[in-house]
Short mmCIF file of C-alpha atoms in Angstrom, two decimals:
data_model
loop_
_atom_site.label_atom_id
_atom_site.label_comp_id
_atom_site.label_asym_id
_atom_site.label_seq_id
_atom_site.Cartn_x
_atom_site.Cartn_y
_atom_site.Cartn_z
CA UNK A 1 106.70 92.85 95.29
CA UNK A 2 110.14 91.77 94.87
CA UNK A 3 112.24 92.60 98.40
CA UNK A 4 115.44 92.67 99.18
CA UNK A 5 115.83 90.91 102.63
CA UNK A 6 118.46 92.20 105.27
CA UNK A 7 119.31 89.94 107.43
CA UNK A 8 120.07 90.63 111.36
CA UNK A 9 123.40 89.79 112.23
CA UNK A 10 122.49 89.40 116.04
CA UNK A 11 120.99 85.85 115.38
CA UNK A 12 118.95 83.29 117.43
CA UNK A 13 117.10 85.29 120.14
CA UNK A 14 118.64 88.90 119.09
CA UNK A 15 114.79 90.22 119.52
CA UNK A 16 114.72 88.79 123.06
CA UNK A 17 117.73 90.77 124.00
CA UNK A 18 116.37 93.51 122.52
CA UNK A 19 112.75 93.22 124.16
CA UNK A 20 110.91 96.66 125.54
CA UNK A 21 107.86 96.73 127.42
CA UNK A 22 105.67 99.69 127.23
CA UNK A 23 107.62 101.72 129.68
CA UNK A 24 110.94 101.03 128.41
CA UNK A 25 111.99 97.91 130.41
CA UNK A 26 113.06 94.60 129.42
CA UNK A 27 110.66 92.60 128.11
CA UNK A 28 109.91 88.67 128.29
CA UNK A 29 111.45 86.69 125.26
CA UNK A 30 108.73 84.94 124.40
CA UNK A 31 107.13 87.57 121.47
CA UNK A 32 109.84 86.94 118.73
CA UNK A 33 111.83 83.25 118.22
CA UNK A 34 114.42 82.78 115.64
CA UNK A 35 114.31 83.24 112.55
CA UNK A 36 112.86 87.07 112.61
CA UNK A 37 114.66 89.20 110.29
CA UNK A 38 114.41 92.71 108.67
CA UNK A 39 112.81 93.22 105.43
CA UNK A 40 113.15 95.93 103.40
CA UNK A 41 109.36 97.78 103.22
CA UNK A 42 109.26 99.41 99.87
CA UNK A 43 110.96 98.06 96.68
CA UNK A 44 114.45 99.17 95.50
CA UNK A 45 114.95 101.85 93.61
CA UNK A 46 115.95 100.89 89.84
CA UNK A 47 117.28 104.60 88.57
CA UNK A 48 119.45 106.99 89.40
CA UNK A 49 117.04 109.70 89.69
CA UNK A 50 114.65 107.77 92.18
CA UNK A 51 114.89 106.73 95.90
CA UNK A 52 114.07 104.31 98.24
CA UNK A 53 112.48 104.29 101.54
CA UNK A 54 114.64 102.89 104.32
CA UNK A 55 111.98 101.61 106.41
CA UNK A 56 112.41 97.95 107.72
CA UNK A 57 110.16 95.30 109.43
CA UNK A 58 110.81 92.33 111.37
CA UNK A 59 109.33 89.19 109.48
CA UNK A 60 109.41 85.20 109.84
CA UNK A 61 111.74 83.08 108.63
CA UNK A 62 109.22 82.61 105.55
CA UNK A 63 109.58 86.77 104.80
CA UNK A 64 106.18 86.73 106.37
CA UNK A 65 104.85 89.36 109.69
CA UNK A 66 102.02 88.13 111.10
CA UNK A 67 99.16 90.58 111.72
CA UNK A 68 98.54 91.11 115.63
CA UNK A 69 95.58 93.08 117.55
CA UNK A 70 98.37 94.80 120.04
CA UNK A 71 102.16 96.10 119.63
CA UNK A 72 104.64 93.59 119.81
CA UNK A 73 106.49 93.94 123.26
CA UNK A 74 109.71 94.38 121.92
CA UNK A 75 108.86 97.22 120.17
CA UNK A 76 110.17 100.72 121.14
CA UNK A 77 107.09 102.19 122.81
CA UNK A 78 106.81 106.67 123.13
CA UNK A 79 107.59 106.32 126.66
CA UNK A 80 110.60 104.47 126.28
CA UNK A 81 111.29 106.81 123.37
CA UNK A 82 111.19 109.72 125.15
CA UNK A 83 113.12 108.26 128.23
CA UNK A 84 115.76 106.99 125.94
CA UNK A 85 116.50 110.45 124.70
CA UNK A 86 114.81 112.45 127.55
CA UNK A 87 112.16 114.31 126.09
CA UNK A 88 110.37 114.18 128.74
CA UNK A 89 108.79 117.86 129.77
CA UNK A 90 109.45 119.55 126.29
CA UNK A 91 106.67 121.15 124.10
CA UNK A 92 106.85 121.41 120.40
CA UNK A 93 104.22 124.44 121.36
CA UNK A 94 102.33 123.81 118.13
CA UNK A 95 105.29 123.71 115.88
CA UNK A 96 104.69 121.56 112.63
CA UNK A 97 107.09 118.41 111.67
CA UNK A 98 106.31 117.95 107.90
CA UNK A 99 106.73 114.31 106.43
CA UNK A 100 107.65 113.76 102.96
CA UNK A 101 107.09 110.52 101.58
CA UNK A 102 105.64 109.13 97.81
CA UNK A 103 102.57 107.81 96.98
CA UNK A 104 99.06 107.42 99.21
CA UNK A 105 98.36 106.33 102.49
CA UNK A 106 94.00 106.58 102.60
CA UNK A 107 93.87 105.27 106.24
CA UNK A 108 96.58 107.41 107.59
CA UNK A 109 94.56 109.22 109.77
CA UNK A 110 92.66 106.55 110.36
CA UNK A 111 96.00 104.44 111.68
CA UNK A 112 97.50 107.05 113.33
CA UNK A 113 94.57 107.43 115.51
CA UNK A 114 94.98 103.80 116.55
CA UNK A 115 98.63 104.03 117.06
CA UNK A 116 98.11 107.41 119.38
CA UNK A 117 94.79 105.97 121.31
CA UNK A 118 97.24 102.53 121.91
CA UNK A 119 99.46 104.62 123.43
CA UNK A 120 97.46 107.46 125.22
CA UNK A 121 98.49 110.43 123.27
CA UNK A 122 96.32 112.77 122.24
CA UNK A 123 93.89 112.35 119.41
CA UNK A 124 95.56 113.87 115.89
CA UNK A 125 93.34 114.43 113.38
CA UNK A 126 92.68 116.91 110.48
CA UNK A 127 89.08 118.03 112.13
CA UNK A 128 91.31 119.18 115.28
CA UNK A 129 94.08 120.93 113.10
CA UNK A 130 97.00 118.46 114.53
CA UNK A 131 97.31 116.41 110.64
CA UNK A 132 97.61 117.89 107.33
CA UNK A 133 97.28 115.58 104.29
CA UNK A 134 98.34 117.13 100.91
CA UNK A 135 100.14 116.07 97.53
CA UNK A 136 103.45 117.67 96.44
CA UNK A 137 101.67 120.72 95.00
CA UNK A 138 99.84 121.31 98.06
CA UNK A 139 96.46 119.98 96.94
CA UNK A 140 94.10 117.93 98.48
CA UNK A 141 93.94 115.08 95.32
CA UNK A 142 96.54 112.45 96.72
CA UNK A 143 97.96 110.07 95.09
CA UNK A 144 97.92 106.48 93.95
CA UNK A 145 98.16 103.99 97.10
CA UNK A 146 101.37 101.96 97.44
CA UNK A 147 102.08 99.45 100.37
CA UNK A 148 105.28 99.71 100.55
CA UNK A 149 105.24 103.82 100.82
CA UNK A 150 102.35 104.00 102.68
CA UNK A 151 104.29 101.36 105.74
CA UNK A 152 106.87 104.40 105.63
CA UNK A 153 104.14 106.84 106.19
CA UNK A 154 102.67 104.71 109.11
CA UNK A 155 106.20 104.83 110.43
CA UNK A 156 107.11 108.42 110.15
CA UNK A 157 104.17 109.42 111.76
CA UNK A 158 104.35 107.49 114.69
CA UNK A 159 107.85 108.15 115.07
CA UNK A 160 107.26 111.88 115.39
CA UNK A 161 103.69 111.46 117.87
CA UNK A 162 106.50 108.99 120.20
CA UNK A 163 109.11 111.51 120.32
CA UNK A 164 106.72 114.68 120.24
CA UNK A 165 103.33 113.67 121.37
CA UNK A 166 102.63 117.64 121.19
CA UNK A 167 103.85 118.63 117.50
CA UNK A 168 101.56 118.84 114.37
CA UNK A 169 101.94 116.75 111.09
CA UNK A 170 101.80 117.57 107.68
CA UNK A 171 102.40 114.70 105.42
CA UNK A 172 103.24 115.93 102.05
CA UNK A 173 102.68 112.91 99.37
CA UNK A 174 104.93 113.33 96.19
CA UNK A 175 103.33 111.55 92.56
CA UNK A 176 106.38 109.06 92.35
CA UNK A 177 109.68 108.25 93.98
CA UNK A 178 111.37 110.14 91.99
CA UNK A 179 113.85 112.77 93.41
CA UNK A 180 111.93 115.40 91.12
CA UNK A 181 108.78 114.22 93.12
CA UNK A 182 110.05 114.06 96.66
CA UNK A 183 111.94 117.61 95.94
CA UNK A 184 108.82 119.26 95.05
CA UNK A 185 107.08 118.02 97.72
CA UNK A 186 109.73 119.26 100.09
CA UNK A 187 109.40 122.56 98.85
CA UNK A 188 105.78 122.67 99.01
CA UNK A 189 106.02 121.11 103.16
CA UNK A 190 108.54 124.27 103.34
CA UNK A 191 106.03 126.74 102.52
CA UNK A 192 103.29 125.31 105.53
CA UNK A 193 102.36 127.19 108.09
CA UNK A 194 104.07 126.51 111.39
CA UNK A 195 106.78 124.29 109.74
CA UNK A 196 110.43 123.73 111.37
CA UNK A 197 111.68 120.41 110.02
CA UNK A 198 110.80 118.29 107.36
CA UNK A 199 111.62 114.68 107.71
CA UNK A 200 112.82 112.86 104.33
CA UNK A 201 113.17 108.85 105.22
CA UNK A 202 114.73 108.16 101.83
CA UNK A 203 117.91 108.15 99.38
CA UNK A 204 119.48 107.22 96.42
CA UNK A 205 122.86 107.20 95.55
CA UNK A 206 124.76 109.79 95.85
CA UNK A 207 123.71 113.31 93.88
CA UNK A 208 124.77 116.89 93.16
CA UNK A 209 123.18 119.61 95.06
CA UNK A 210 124.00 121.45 91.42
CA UNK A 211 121.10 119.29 90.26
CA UNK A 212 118.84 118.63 93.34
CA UNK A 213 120.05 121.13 96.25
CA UNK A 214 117.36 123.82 95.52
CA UNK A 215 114.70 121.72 96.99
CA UNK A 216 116.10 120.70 99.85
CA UNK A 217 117.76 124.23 100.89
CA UNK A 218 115.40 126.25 103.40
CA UNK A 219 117.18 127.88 106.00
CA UNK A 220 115.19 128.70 109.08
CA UNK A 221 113.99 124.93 108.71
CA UNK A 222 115.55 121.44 109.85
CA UNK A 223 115.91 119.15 106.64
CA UNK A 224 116.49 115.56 107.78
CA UNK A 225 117.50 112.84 105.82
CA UNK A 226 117.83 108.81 106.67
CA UNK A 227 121.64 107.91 105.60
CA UNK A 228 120.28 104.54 104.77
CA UNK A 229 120.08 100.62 105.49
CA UNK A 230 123.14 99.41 103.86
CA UNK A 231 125.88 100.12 106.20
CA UNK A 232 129.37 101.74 104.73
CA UNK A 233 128.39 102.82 100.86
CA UNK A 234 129.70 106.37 100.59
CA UNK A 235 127.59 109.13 100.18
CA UNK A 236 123.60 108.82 99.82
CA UNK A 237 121.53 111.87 98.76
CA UNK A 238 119.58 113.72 99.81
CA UNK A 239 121.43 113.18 103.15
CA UNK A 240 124.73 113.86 101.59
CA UNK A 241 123.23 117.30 100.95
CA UNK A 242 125.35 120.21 102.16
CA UNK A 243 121.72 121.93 103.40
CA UNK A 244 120.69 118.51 105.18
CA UNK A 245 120.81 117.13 108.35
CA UNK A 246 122.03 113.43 107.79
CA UNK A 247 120.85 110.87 110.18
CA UNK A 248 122.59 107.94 110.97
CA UNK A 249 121.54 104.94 113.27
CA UNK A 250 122.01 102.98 116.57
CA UNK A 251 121.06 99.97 118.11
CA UNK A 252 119.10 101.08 121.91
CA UNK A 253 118.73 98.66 124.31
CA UNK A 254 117.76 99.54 128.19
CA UNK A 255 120.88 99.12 130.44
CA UNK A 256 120.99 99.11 134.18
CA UNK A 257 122.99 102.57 134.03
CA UNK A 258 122.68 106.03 135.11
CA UNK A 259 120.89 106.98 131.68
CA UNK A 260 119.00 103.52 131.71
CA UNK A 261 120.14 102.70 128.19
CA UNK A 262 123.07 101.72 125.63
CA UNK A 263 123.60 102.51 122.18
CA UNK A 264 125.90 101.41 119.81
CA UNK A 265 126.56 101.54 115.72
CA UNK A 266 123.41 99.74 113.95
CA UNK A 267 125.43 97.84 111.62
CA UNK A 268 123.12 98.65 108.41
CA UNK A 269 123.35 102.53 109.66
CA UNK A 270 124.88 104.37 106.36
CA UNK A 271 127.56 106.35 106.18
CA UNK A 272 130.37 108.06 103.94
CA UNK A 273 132.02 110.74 101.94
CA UNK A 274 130.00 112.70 98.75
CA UNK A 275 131.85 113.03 96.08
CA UNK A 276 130.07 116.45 94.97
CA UNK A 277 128.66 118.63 97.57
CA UNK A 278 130.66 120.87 100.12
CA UNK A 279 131.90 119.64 103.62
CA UNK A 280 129.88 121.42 105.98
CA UNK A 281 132.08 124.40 107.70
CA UNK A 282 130.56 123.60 111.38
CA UNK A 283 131.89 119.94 110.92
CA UNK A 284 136.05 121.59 110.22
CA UNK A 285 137.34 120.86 113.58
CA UNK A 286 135.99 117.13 113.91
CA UNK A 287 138.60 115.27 112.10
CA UNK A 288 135.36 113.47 109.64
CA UNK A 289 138.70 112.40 106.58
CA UNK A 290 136.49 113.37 103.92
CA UNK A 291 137.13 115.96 101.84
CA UNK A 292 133.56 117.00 100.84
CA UNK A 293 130.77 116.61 103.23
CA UNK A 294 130.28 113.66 105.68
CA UNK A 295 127.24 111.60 106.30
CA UNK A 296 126.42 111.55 109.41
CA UNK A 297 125.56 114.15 111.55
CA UNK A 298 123.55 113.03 114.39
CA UNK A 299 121.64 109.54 114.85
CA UNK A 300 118.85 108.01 116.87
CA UNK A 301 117.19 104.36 116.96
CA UNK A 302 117.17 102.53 114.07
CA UNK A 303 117.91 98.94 114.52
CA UNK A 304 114.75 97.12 113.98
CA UNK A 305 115.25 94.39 116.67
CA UNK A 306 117.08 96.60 119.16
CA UNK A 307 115.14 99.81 119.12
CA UNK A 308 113.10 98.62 116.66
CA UNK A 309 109.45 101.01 116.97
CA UNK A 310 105.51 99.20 117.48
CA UNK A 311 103.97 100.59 114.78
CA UNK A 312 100.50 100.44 113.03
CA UNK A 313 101.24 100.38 109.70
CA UNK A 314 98.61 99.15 106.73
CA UNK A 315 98.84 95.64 104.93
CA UNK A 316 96.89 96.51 101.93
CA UNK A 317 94.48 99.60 100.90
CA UNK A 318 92.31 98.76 103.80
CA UNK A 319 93.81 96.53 106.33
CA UNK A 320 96.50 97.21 109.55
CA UNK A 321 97.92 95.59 111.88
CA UNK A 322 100.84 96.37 114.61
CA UNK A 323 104.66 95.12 113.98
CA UNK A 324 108.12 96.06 114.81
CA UNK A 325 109.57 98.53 112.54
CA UNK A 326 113.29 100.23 112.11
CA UNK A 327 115.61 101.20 109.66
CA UNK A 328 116.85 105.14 109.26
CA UNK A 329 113.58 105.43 108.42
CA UNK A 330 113.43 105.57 112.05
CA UNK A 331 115.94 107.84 113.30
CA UNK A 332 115.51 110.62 110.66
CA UNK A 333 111.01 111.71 111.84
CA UNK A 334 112.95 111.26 115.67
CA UNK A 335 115.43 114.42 115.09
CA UNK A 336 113.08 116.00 113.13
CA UNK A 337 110.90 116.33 116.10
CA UNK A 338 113.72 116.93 118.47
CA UNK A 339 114.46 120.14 116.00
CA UNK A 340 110.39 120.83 116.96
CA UNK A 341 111.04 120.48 120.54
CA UNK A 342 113.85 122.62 120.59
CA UNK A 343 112.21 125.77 118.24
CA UNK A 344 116.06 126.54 117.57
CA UNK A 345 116.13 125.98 113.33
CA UNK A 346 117.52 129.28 112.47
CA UNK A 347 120.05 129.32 109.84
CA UNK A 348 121.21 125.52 108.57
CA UNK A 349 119.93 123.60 111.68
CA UNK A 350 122.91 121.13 110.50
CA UNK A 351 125.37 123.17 111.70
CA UNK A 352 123.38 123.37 115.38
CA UNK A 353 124.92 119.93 116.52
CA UNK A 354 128.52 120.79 115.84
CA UNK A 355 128.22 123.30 118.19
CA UNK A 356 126.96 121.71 121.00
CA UNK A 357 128.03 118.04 120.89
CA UNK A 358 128.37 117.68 124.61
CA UNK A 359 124.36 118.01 124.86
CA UNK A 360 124.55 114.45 122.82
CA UNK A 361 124.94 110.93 123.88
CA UNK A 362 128.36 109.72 122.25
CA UNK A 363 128.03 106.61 120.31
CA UNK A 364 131.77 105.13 121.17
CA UNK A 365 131.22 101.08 119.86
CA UNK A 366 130.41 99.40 116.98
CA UNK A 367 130.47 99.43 113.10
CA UNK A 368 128.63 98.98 110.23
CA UNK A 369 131.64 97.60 107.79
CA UNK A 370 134.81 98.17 106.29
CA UNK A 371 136.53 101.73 105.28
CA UNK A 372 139.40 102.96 104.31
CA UNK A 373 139.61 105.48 106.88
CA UNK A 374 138.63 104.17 110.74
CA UNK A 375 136.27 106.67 111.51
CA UNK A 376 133.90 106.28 108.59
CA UNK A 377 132.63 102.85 109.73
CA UNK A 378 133.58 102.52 113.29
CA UNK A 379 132.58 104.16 115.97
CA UNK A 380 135.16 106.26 118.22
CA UNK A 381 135.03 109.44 120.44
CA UNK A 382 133.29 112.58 118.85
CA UNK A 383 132.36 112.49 115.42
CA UNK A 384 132.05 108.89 113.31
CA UNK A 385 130.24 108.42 110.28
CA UNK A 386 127.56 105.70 111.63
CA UNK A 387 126.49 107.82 114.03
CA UNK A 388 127.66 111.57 113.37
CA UNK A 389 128.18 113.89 117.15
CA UNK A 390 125.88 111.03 118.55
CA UNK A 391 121.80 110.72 119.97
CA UNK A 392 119.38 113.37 121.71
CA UNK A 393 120.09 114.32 125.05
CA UNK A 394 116.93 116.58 125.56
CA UNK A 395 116.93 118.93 122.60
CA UNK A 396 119.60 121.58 123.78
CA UNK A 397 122.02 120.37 120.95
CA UNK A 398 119.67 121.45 118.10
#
């Protein structure tokens, strides 16, 4: 599989500094040397009319992760997940976070029980009604495995047991990448029981919601979507979707401060302007420069070596292991099962943020590259396009 390699800008030891032990302190910098760097987990998408996942892992300098028997200790464990963005004490009281992803996963429950039991959360499984596994038409005949795909899975799924232990999964597994694919899959997870958001860790380039809006428009449900890997690039569908909730993402380290933590711009977050779809009308008063609608809205953790998740995600059809995974990928299952552990999705949960942005942590430093206009790529008071109105604080602004 031919990957394109990012490369962390934080150099020699940047893992070290970012280091988290299981309850969300500072960890020893002995797990990760130099030479780690983030790989891109799936392969990139060649058409217009097909994504990519935005999932990244920490590798060696030779592109290579090494398999491991236990999390690394750098990685962002649920506890300090939840204490990052205190979530501590909310329910998701059996609300359902679907996950839409392409291709097959056959050990995902399998993993995800492993993840959970590493972790002490409660056992998920489809005998005890907590998973769901269909294909994009709702069936039980899933498709085709892919690697790359099914790391994304491993991923998403973890990401929303860390931030809601409590919430139900449905992972909906579209045919292909294709945005045909994913969309009907989307609309299929929108028509499961119990479902209030439906995380989408993928995107293209940017796209009309003429063409592709209808299956991501379901009012009454939170649509999230990853704003990508690549730092400043405009607009990246389906989070430059008007019905959307676009996700941007942070570097979190712990901090001896009142909150515990820092955040600041991941510099691969994505971010810009669409040039087709409509500016949302909560966003008016926030001074975003563009025109049509702004990417993003919110953000959460998405750097992979500072906030970077332990997940257990699968090396081939049958084997797992544990490494440290981030990306937007990330961030965008996290707010989807903030939206869970809020129940408040009426309407166009996009619009829910605007409205409360004090109930956010502000992201006020860093950037992720050059723009034309400041607040696209640079952080700043309030609204910037890296990371949107800024992180959960508890789920009152959603």
């Amino acid at each position: 599989m031919k990957q394109r390699i990012l490369v962390s800008a934080l150099g020699v030891g940047a893992l070290a500094v970012a280091g988290l032990t299981s309850q969300g302190a500072a960890a020893a910098p002995t797990p990760y040397t130099a030479g780690k760097h983030a790989a891109q987990v799936c392969t990139t998408a060649k058409t217009a009319h097909t994504a990519s996942c935005h999932a990244l892992k920490l590798v060696d300098a030779a592109g290579k992760s090494t398999a491991s028997a236990s999390p690394p200790a750098t990685g962002l464990t649920p506890t300090g997940l939840r204490d990052a963005y205190k979530l501590n004490g909310l329910s998701a009281n059996g609300r359902t976070v679907a996950i839409v992803d392409a291709y097959g996963y056959p050990n995902l429950e399998r993993d995800l029980g492993v993840y959970r039991s590493q972790f002490g959360l409660s056992a998920c499984t489809i005998a005890n009604g907590c998973l769901r596994i269909i294909n994009q038409t709702g069936g039980t005949t899933l498709p085709n495995f892919n690697v790359g795909w099914a790391g994304e899975q491993a991923l998403d799924v973890d990401a929303v047991s860390a931030a809601a232990p409590d919430a139900k999964i449905v992972v909906v597994q579209a045919k292909s990448a294709s945005f045909a694919d994913l969309g009907t899959a989307v609309v299929t997870a929108s028509k499961q029981p119990g479902v209030v958001a439906i995380s989408n860790s993928y995107g293209g380039g940017d796209a009309s919601d003429a063409t592709y809006g209808s299956y991501y428009n379901h009012p009454g449900i939170a649509v999230t979507a990853s704003t990508g890997d690549d730092g400043y690039q405009g607009g990246s569908y389906p989070a430059s979707s008007s019905y959307t909730t676009a996700v941007g993402g942070t570097s979190l380290v712990s901090a001896s401060n009142t909150r515990g933590w820092s955040e600041s711009v991941w510099s691969g977050a994505g971010s810009g302007c669409s040039t087709y779809n409509t500016a949302l009308s909560a966003a008016s008063s926030f001074s975003t420069g563009c025109s049509k609608r702004a990417m993003a809205d919110v953000s959460a953790a998405a750097d992979p070596s500072k906030g970077g998740m332990a997940i257990y995600y699968p090396t081939s059809r049958t084997a797992s292991t544990w490494a440290q995974f981030g990306g937007t990928s990330e961030a965008a299952p996290i707010i989807a099962s903030v939206y869970a552990l809020s129940g408040n999705t009426a309407g166009y949960a996009n619009a829910l943020p605007y409205a409360h942005p004090s109930s956010l942590f502000d992201v006020t430093s860093g950037s992720n590259g050059s723009c034309p206009t400041t607040q696209w790529c640079n952080a700043r008071t309030g609204w910037d396009g890296p990371t949107g109105l800024g992180t959960p604080n508890g789920a009152a602004a959603f």
